[in-house]
Amino acid sequence: MKKLTAMLLAGAMAASLLVGCGSTQEASTTDASATAEETTTEASGAATGDATYTVGICQLVQHVALDAATQGFKDALTDEFGDAVTFDEQNAQGDSNTCSTIINSFVSNNVDLILANATPALQAAQAGTDTIPVLGTSVTDYASGLALTDFDGTVGGNISGTSDLAPLDGQADMLHELCPDAKTVGLLYCSAEANSQFQVDTIKGYLEDMGYTCNYYAFSDSNDLSTVVTTAANESDVIYVPTDNTVASNTEIIQNVCLPAGVPVVAGEEGICAGCGIATLSINYYDLGYATGQMGVKILNGEDISTMPIEYAPKFTKEYNKANCDALGINVPSDYVEIAAE
């Protein structure tokens, strides 16, 4: 009997151990599965939430308008992505060949997006890559700038962006409003900038319809600007200067010639007007850059750039340079806004 009891107890203990080991193994397997699932989930979250982007910025030259556009662009992307976006910002110092070098470096580094600030920068980007998305800004006319023959508002391919084109008929009206007694208008522009040629060609038609005699005064770069503007001032009652990057970087030359000669300058944008003009119908370049940055957000989030139409400034402001208007005795209507002195 004692032996039988001992044998029964041993069997019961063995069965208990087997059940216990089975439970432990099952629990361990469940815990391991749960841990693996959590690890997979965490890894997936890291993959989708930790994306980083490198954006190359090629700016043609440093001046107020382009600087503002670049800053607006960067702010829009930073507002969306924070520290996940980094910028390789380079300035070509007014040299189109340097633009090409900068763009080629972006292509070699395989950046995620390129901002081409001004037409020569965009032209370099067009030549440099057909795969990396490129956004232009401070570009007046994409058709002439990119030699597009069938432009319908969308460039297609890997290029889109924003235009700084202000209503040229409105600028002609402004010139007539402020200088009603003028007979001759000098059209001063850089012949190396396709967008400048487009603007003076277009506004010439509006001005001639108003009865003005218009003459072209083209300069190739800053080296001959002083000579050309002196000739223009001697032969014109008023000068019109379009949105032109070379002019924007050299407004002091024009100011030093035209103001002593008593010749007013109507400008294509605010920065030029502040430096040498009397008035402009202009856009806000920071806002334009910010709108370009919002397009960049869409692209980095997966939207197809080839379907994005060129965007334009939503509003334009009639602005005037008080100091120059006072010096030339020009009465400015009340619907103009004074350009704030820097």
XYZ file of C-alpha atoms in Angstrom:
342
model
C 0.000 0.000 0.000
C 2.799 2.385 0.873
C 4.518 1.622 -2.419
C 1.274 2.171 -4.363
C 0.684 5.508 -2.637
C 4.211 6.659 -3.424
C 3.812 5.660 -7.062
C 0.528 7.593 -7.365
C 2.067 10.698 -5.805
C 5.039 10.564 -8.183
C 2.698 10.280 -11.175
C 0.667 13.217 -10.036
C 3.787 15.362 -9.583
C 5.032 14.443 -13.067
C 1.692 15.359 -14.610
C 1.755 18.649 -12.741
C 5.236 19.409 -14.023
C 4.201 18.643 -17.594
C 1.198 20.945 -17.368
C 3.365 23.646 -15.800
C 6.006 23.391 -18.481
C 3.325 23.540 -21.181
C 1.846 26.702 -19.682
C 5.244 28.329 -19.357
C 6.143 27.488 -22.939
C 2.789 28.781 -24.197
C 3.175 32.001 -22.240
C 6.728 32.481 -23.483
C 5.602 31.980 -27.068
C 2.768 34.509 -26.620
C 5.087 37.055 -25.032
C 7.651 36.614 -27.795
C 4.983 37.093 -30.463
C 3.717 40.219 -28.763
C 7.241 41.599 -28.456
C 7.947 40.888 -32.122
C 4.684 42.591 -33.112
C 5.522 45.646 -31.024
C 9.026 45.791 -32.502
C 7.639 45.553 -36.032
C 5.114 48.305 -35.292
C 7.794 50.554 -33.805
C 10.089 49.947 -36.762
C 7.279 50.743 -39.166
C 6.495 53.945 -37.290
C 10.141 54.974 -37.394
C 10.261 54.363 -41.113
C 7.195 56.504 -41.859
C 7.695 59.218 -39.254
C 11.420 59.928 -39.485
C 11.782 60.874 -43.164
C 14.287 63.654 -43.841
C 14.671 65.882 -46.886
C 17.492 67.900 -48.429
C 16.490 70.890 -50.532
C 18.924 72.711 -52.776
C 18.395 76.475 -53.257
C 20.075 78.255 -56.172
C 19.554 82.030 -55.971
C 20.878 84.123 -58.853
C 21.984 87.159 -56.871
C 21.513 88.784 -53.497
C 18.960 91.575 -53.367
C 15.855 92.383 -51.348
C 13.223 90.721 -53.552
C 15.043 87.431 -54.128
C 16.164 87.253 -50.496
C 12.542 87.621 -49.375
C 11.366 84.911 -51.766
C 14.011 82.480 -50.522
C 13.107 83.161 -46.896
C 9.405 82.653 -47.541
C 10.145 79.349 -49.290
C 12.273 78.082 -46.411
C 9.714 79.141 -43.814
C 6.901 77.264 -45.546
C 8.890 74.019 -45.635
C 10.149 74.438 -42.068
C 6.613 75.102 -40.836
C 5.612 71.710 -42.257
C 8.671 69.516 -41.665
C 10.619 71.247 -38.890
C 14.138 69.893 -38.462
C 13.425 67.077 -40.920
C 14.225 69.413 -43.816
C 17.691 70.865 -44.409
C 18.709 73.461 -46.992
C 21.788 73.689 -49.171
C 21.498 77.393 -49.999
C 23.896 78.844 -52.567
C 24.114 82.215 -54.315
C 25.476 82.582 -57.853
C 26.441 86.244 -57.367
C 24.736 87.202 -60.619
C 26.629 84.700 -62.797
C 24.512 82.310 -64.876
C 27.480 79.952 -65.333
C 27.754 79.675 -61.560
C 24.063 78.756 -61.493
C 24.910 75.739 -63.677
C 27.733 74.725 -61.344
C 25.445 74.971 -58.323
C 22.675 72.955 -59.974
C 25.148 70.249 -61.018
C 26.291 69.932 -57.415
C 22.687 69.467 -56.307
C 22.220 66.747 -58.920
C 25.421 64.996 -57.807
C 24.216 65.078 -54.207
C 20.786 63.776 -55.281
C 18.804 66.387 -53.343
C 15.066 65.807 -52.945
C 13.955 69.176 -54.358
C 15.514 72.219 -56.030
C 14.417 75.853 -55.715
C 15.585 77.978 -58.645
C 15.242 81.610 -57.590
C 15.194 83.803 -60.754
C 15.106 82.866 -64.424
C 18.821 82.086 -65.044
C 18.748 79.709 -62.079
C 15.651 78.017 -63.505
C 17.256 77.752 -66.943
C 20.280 76.076 -65.364
C 18.023 73.655 -63.500
C 16.123 72.830 -66.686
C 19.418 71.949 -68.368
C 20.813 70.147 -65.337
C 18.115 67.607 -64.457
C 14.915 66.098 -65.764
C 14.285 63.898 -62.728
C 14.714 65.960 -59.537
C 11.643 68.190 -58.929
C 12.430 71.852 -59.634
C 10.388 74.824 -58.428
C 11.033 78.264 -59.849
C 10.233 81.538 -58.133
C 10.802 85.209 -59.003
C 10.361 84.108 -62.613
C 8.238 86.497 -64.646
C 7.338 84.483 -67.731
C 7.955 80.726 -67.910
C 7.214 80.518 -71.625
C 9.978 82.913 -72.665
C 12.315 81.909 -69.847
C 12.209 78.203 -70.745
C 11.640 78.634 -74.503
C 8.252 76.881 -74.375
C 6.272 77.023 -77.602
C 3.004 75.532 -76.343
C 2.832 76.793 -72.761
C -0.690 76.458 -71.354
C -0.011 77.342 -67.729
C 1.655 74.044 -66.784
C 5.293 73.375 -67.681
C 5.048 69.612 -67.152
C 7.913 67.222 -66.559
C 9.849 68.003 -63.393
C 9.306 71.791 -63.338
C 6.696 74.093 -61.827
C 6.734 77.160 -59.573
C 5.469 80.699 -59.100
C 5.574 83.845 -61.240
C 6.274 87.402 -60.090
C 4.538 88.933 -63.105
C 2.605 92.053 -62.163
C -0.089 93.446 -64.494
C 1.917 95.345 -67.105
C -1.158 97.220 -68.297
C -1.620 98.396 -64.713
C 1.976 99.614 -64.587
C 1.419 101.527 -67.839
C -1.677 103.114 -66.309
C 0.382 104.088 -63.264
C 3.036 105.750 -65.405
C 0.348 107.739 -67.213
C -1.343 108.693 -63.937
C 1.839 110.030 -62.331
C 3.506 111.490 -65.425
C 0.614 112.721 -67.617
C 2.694 115.361 -69.424
C 5.477 112.982 -70.484
C 5.907 112.308 -74.203
C 8.827 109.877 -74.391
C 9.419 106.761 -72.284
C 12.798 105.057 -72.040
C 12.584 101.289 -71.539
C 15.693 100.398 -69.523
C 16.506 96.691 -69.116
C 19.219 94.030 -69.130
C 19.389 92.314 -72.525
C 20.745 89.144 -70.884
C 17.467 88.555 -69.013
C 14.723 87.012 -71.147
C 12.009 88.030 -68.722
C 13.076 91.676 -68.896
C 12.790 91.599 -72.680
C 9.301 90.111 -72.364
C 8.179 92.859 -69.979
C 9.453 95.828 -71.964
C 8.067 94.377 -75.204
C 4.645 93.951 -73.588
C 4.401 97.309 -71.823
C 5.639 99.103 -74.941
C 2.398 98.151 -76.677
C 0.270 99.521 -73.833
C 2.237 102.765 -73.665
C 2.152 103.338 -77.408
C -1.615 102.856 -77.349
C -1.678 105.752 -74.867
C 0.271 107.946 -77.261
C 3.778 107.685 -75.792
C 6.908 107.341 -77.886
C 8.960 104.450 -76.470
C 12.646 103.691 -76.993
C 14.675 100.701 -75.845
C 17.802 101.193 -73.728
C 19.400 97.792 -73.232
C 22.563 97.113 -71.262
C 24.414 93.788 -71.151
C 25.552 93.857 -67.518
C 26.337 96.249 -64.695
C 29.517 97.439 -66.413
C 27.667 99.423 -69.074
C 24.603 100.332 -67.015
C 25.844 103.818 -66.096
C 26.506 104.763 -69.708
C 23.172 103.408 -70.951
C 21.081 104.984 -68.188
C 22.765 108.345 -68.772
C 21.753 108.198 -72.434
C 18.220 107.154 -71.475
C 17.885 110.017 -68.983
C 19.051 112.545 -71.563
C 16.559 111.342 -74.185
C 13.470 110.462 -72.094
C 10.810 112.251 -70.065
C 10.290 109.200 -67.865
C 12.006 105.809 -67.608
C 10.363 102.433 -67.096
C 12.412 99.624 -65.536
C 10.888 96.116 -65.422
C 11.481 93.459 -62.770
C 15.156 92.974 -63.595
C 17.754 91.302 -61.380
C 20.736 93.295 -62.663
C 18.884 96.564 -62.064
C 17.767 95.382 -58.623
C 21.398 94.891 -57.629
C 22.474 98.281 -59.008
C 19.692 100.743 -58.218
C 22.165 103.274 -56.813
C 23.653 103.787 -60.288
C 20.227 104.647 -61.722
C 19.323 106.840 -58.764
C 22.539 108.839 -59.066
C 21.854 109.555 -62.735
C 18.082 110.018 -62.929
C 17.262 111.970 -59.789
C 19.723 114.859 -60.481
C 18.478 114.899 -64.094
C 14.876 115.232 -62.887
C 13.748 112.086 -64.720
C 11.277 109.875 -62.812
C 11.583 106.085 -62.897
C 8.565 103.778 -62.746
C 9.679 100.334 -61.578
C 8.448 96.792 -61.977
C 8.827 95.833 -58.320
C 9.157 97.247 -54.827
C 12.888 96.755 -54.254
C 13.846 98.620 -57.423
C 11.341 101.362 -56.644
C 12.771 101.800 -53.150
C 16.225 102.208 -54.639
C 15.628 104.490 -57.609
C 11.951 104.758 -58.544
C 8.891 106.857 -57.860
C 6.223 104.139 -57.937
C 5.432 100.507 -58.690
C 2.557 98.088 -58.924
C 4.181 95.225 -57.093
C 3.807 91.939 -55.254
C 5.081 90.737 -51.899
C 8.075 88.501 -52.615
C 8.041 86.834 -49.200
C 4.458 85.732 -49.819
C 5.436 84.517 -53.292
C 8.272 82.458 -51.824
C 5.989 81.062 -49.140
C 3.488 79.956 -51.795
C 6.361 78.238 -53.612
C 7.311 76.488 -50.376
C 3.750 75.231 -49.988
C 4.064 73.707 -53.453
C 7.285 72.090 -52.228
C 5.450 70.575 -49.266
C 2.992 68.923 -51.649
C 5.799 67.518 -53.778
C 7.742 66.082 -50.833
C 4.490 64.540 -49.610
C 4.107 62.714 -52.907
C 2.144 65.012 -55.235
C 3.087 64.889 -58.926
C 4.889 68.102 -59.944
C 4.163 67.509 -63.642
C 0.488 68.337 -63.096
C 1.072 71.499 -61.034
C 0.250 74.733 -62.913
C 2.340 77.866 -62.418
C 0.932 79.964 -59.570
C 0.693 83.764 -59.546
C 0.608 86.384 -56.807
C -2.930 86.828 -55.471
C -2.731 90.603 -55.067
C -0.800 93.677 -56.179
C -0.180 96.945 -54.373
C 0.308 100.466 -55.737
C 3.365 101.744 -53.877
C 5.457 104.888 -54.023
C 8.846 106.178 -52.942
C 8.016 109.299 -50.948
C 11.505 110.796 -50.963
C 11.863 110.614 -54.741
C 8.323 111.825 -55.388
C 8.873 114.797 -53.098
C 12.197 115.603 -54.762
C 10.606 115.542 -58.236
C 7.407 117.338 -57.200
C 5.124 114.433 -58.083
C 1.682 114.375 -56.467
C 0.687 110.838 -55.484
C -2.988 109.788 -55.234
C -4.297 108.550 -51.894
C -4.653 104.922 -52.993
C -0.858 104.489 -53.132
C 1.015 102.982 -50.167
C 4.317 104.493 -49.105
C 7.277 102.118 -49.238
C 8.685 101.863 -45.758
C 12.220 103.196 -45.392
C 14.755 100.542 -44.380
